[in-house]
Amino acid sequence: KTPAGLLYPSVTTVTGLLGRASIQAWRKKVGEEKANEISQQAANRGTRIHQLAEDYINGDEIDVSKYTHYDAEMFEDLKQVLDESVDNVFMQETRMYSDYVRMAGTVDMVAEFEGKRSVVDFKTSRKLKRSEDILNYYCQATAYAIMFEEMTGVPVSRFAIVIAVDGEGIQIFRGKRDDYVDTLMMLRKQYDDENPVDKILQA
């Protein structure tokens, strides 16, 4: 709910429409119980790695002995990327919204990434990703870039998706916000079409 009283869906809810069919097929294949177990494990892992990254950027003391070997290994890989590529952090884990795209969400980070002002989104994965697998991530980052400019007046034209992969190190995918605005808006329209009650509440 925005300060003006408008109800906006989350960025992840809207961009999740892209992978909905494949996720439903996967859940059917492995079974609901197994799918729920894997999904919960992945969510917990993602939360821990996000927290480690946030604490490290904030300069907080980190005791990796409190984490699993796999978490600690992932964090060491991620820390190298943070040291080499991130500078001048503008915000971390900040809630934002946009009246233009009519969405809300929490951005992982807006910073200079490899010397360019960027939305930086951290992900974890059990396997290596291909660029064509993560269009929803690109749209998420695009939404956050729009929100940041709308709320601060400072443009962010780029994004970096940083994925920590089990046993495979780090993958980094870079992109330009303007290449994905049309897809993002198409998804937003699809959400409205599928959720007429939400559309009425926002009118």
Coordinates of C-alpha atoms in Angstrom, one line a residue:
K1 CA 0.0 0.0 0.0
T2 CA 1.5 3.3 -1.1
P3 CA 1.4 6.6 0.9
A4 CA -1.4 7.6 -1.4
G5 CA -3.4 4.5 -0.5
L6 CA -2.9 2.6 -3.7
L7 CA -2.5 -1.2 -3.7
Y8 CA 0.3 -2.4 -5.9
P9 CA 1.4 -6.0 -6.4
S10 CA 5.0 -7.0 -5.7
V11 CA 7.6 -7.0 -8.5
T12 CA 8.3 -10.7 -8.0
T13 CA 4.6 -11.5 -8.3
V14 CA 4.3 -9.8 -11.6
T15 CA 7.6 -10.9 -13.1
G16 CA 6.9 -14.5 -11.8
L17 CA 4.2 -14.7 -14.5
L18 CA 7.0 -15.4 -17.0
G19 CA 8.0 -18.7 -15.4
R20 CA 4.7 -19.8 -14.1
A21 CA 4.1 -22.6 -16.7
S22 CA 7.5 -24.1 -16.3
I23 CA 7.3 -24.1 -12.5
Q24 CA 3.8 -25.7 -12.6
A25 CA 5.2 -28.4 -14.9
W26 CA 8.2 -29.0 -12.6
R27 CA 6.0 -29.2 -9.5
K28 CA 3.8 -31.8 -11.2
K29 CA 6.9 -33.8 -12.2
V30 CA 8.6 -34.0 -8.8
G31 CA 5.4 -33.9 -6.7
E32 CA 4.1 -31.2 -4.4
E33 CA 5.8 -32.4 -1.2
K34 CA 9.2 -32.6 -2.8
A35 CA 8.7 -29.3 -4.7
N36 CA 7.8 -27.6 -1.5
E37 CA 10.8 -29.0 0.3
I38 CA 13.2 -27.9 -2.5
S39 CA 11.6 -24.4 -2.8
Q40 CA 11.8 -23.9 1.0
Q41 CA 15.5 -24.9 1.0
A42 CA 16.2 -22.5 -1.9
A43 CA 14.3 -19.7 -0.2
N44 CA 16.2 -20.2 3.1
R45 CA 19.6 -20.3 1.2
G46 CA 18.8 -17.2 -0.7
T47 CA 17.8 -15.3 2.6
R48 CA 21.1 -16.3 4.2
I49 CA 23.3 -15.3 1.3
H50 CA 21.4 -12.0 0.9
Q51 CA 22.0 -11.3 4.6
L52 CA 25.7 -12.1 4.4
A53 CA 26.1 -9.8 1.4
E54 CA 24.2 -7.0 3.2
D55 CA 26.2 -7.4 6.4
Y56 CA 29.5 -7.4 4.5
I57 CA 28.7 -4.2 2.6
N58 CA 27.7 -2.6 5.9
G59 CA 31.0 -3.5 7.4
D60 CA 29.5 -5.8 10.0
E61 CA 31.5 -8.6 11.5
I62 CA 30.7 -11.9 9.9
D63 CA 31.3 -15.3 11.6
V64 CA 31.1 -17.8 8.7
S65 CA 31.4 -20.7 11.3
K66 CA 27.7 -20.1 12.0
Y67 CA 26.8 -21.1 8.4
T68 CA 27.0 -24.3 6.5
H69 CA 30.1 -25.1 4.4
Y70 CA 28.1 -24.5 1.2
D71 CA 26.9 -21.1 2.4
A72 CA 30.4 -20.1 3.5
E73 CA 31.8 -21.2 0.1
M74 CA 29.1 -19.2 -1.7
F75 CA 29.8 -16.2 0.3
E76 CA 33.5 -16.3 -0.3
D77 CA 32.8 -16.3 -4.0
L78 CA 30.3 -13.5 -3.7
K79 CA 32.7 -11.4 -1.5
Q80 CA 35.3 -11.4 -4.3
V81 CA 32.7 -9.9 -6.7
L82 CA 31.7 -7.3 -4.1
D83 CA 35.3 -6.3 -3.5
E84 CA 36.2 -6.1 -7.2
S85 CA 33.0 -4.7 -8.7
V86 CA 30.9 -2.7 -6.2
D87 CA 31.5 0.9 -5.1
N88 CA 29.5 3.8 -3.9
V89 CA 26.4 2.0 -2.6
F90 CA 23.3 4.2 -2.8
M91 CA 20.9 1.9 -1.1
Q92 CA 20.5 -1.7 0.2
E93 CA 17.4 -3.7 1.0
T94 CA 15.2 -0.7 0.5
R95 CA 11.5 -0.8 -0.1
M96 CA 10.3 1.2 -3.1
Y97 CA 7.4 1.6 -5.4
S98 CA 6.5 3.2 -8.7
D99 CA 3.3 4.9 -9.8
Y100 CA 4.4 4.4 -13.4
V101 CA 4.7 0.6 -13.4
R102 CA 2.3 0.3 -10.5
M103 CA 4.4 -2.2 -8.5
A104 CA 6.3 -2.3 -5.2
G105 CA 9.3 -4.2 -4.0
T106 CA 12.5 -4.4 -2.1
V107 CA 15.7 -3.8 -4.1
D108 CA 18.8 -5.7 -3.1
M109 CA 21.2 -2.9 -4.0
V110 CA 21.7 0.2 -6.1
A111 CA 25.4 1.0 -6.5
E112 CA 28.2 1.5 -8.9
F113 CA 28.9 -1.9 -10.4
E114 CA 32.0 -2.0 -12.5
G115 CA 32.0 1.8 -12.5
K116 CA 28.4 2.2 -13.7
R117 CA 25.3 3.1 -11.6
S118 CA 23.3 -0.1 -11.6
V119 CA 20.6 -2.1 -9.8
V120 CA 22.4 -5.1 -8.4
D121 CA 20.3 -8.2 -7.7
F122 CA 21.7 -11.2 -5.8
K123 CA 20.4 -14.7 -6.6
T124 CA 21.3 -18.2 -5.6
S125 CA 20.9 -21.3 -7.8
R126 CA 21.4 -25.0 -7.7
K127 CA 22.7 -25.0 -11.3
L128 CA 24.2 -22.7 -13.9
K129 CA 21.7 -20.4 -15.7
R130 CA 21.5 -19.3 -19.3
S131 CA 20.5 -15.7 -20.2
E132 CA 17.3 -16.9 -21.7
D133 CA 16.3 -18.6 -18.4
I134 CA 16.2 -15.4 -16.4
L135 CA 14.2 -12.9 -18.3
N136 CA 12.1 -12.5 -15.1
Y137 CA 15.3 -11.4 -13.3
Y138 CA 16.0 -8.8 -16.0
C139 CA 12.4 -7.5 -15.6
Q140 CA 12.7 -7.3 -11.8
A141 CA 15.9 -5.2 -12.1
T142 CA 14.2 -3.0 -14.7
A143 CA 11.3 -2.3 -12.3
Y144 CA 13.7 -1.4 -9.5
A145 CA 15.7 0.9 -11.8
I146 CA 12.4 2.7 -12.7
M147 CA 11.4 3.0 -9.1
F148 CA 14.8 4.4 -8.1
E149 CA 14.7 7.1 -10.7
E150 CA 11.0 7.9 -9.9
M151 CA 11.7 8.2 -6.2
T152 CA 15.1 10.0 -6.3
G153 CA 15.3 11.7 -9.7
V154 CA 18.6 9.9 -10.4
P155 CA 18.6 7.7 -13.5
V156 CA 19.8 4.1 -13.4
S157 CA 20.2 2.7 -16.9
R158 CA 21.9 -0.6 -16.1
F159 CA 21.6 -3.7 -14.0
A160 CA 23.7 -6.6 -12.9
I161 CA 22.3 -10.0 -11.9
V162 CA 24.8 -11.8 -9.6
I163 CA 24.1 -15.5 -9.1
A164 CA 25.9 -17.7 -6.6
V165 CA 25.7 -21.2 -8.0
D166 CA 26.2 -24.4 -5.9
G167 CA 29.8 -25.6 -6.6
E168 CA 30.2 -23.4 -9.7
G169 CA 31.1 -20.0 -8.4
I170 CA 29.5 -16.8 -9.5
Q171 CA 27.6 -15.9 -12.7
I172 CA 27.1 -12.3 -13.6
F173 CA 24.6 -11.1 -16.2
R174 CA 24.5 -7.5 -17.2
G175 CA 21.8 -5.6 -19.0
K176 CA 20.2 -2.2 -19.9
R177 CA 17.0 -1.2 -18.3
D178 CA 15.4 0.2 -21.5
D179 CA 15.7 -3.1 -23.2
Y180 CA 13.1 -4.7 -20.9
V181 CA 10.6 -2.0 -20.1
D182 CA 8.1 -3.2 -22.8
T183 CA 8.2 -6.7 -21.5
L184 CA 7.7 -5.5 -17.9
M185 CA 4.7 -3.4 -18.9
M186 CA 3.2 -6.3 -20.8
L187 CA 3.5 -8.5 -17.7
R188 CA 1.9 -5.7 -15.6
K189 CA -1.1 -5.7 -18.1
Q190 CA -1.3 -9.4 -17.9
Y191 CA -1.5 -9.2 -14.1
D192 CA -4.3 -6.7 -14.3
D193 CA -6.2 -8.9 -16.8
E194 CA -5.8 -11.9 -14.5
N195 CA -6.7 -10.0 -11.3
P196 CA -9.7 -7.8 -11.9
V197 CA -10.4 -7.3 -8.2
D198 CA -7.0 -5.8 -7.7
K199 CA -7.6 -3.6 -10.7
I200 CA -10.8 -2.3 -9.2
L201 CA -9.1 -1.6 -5.9
Q202 CA -6.5 0.5 -7.6
A203 CA -8.9 2.5 -9.7

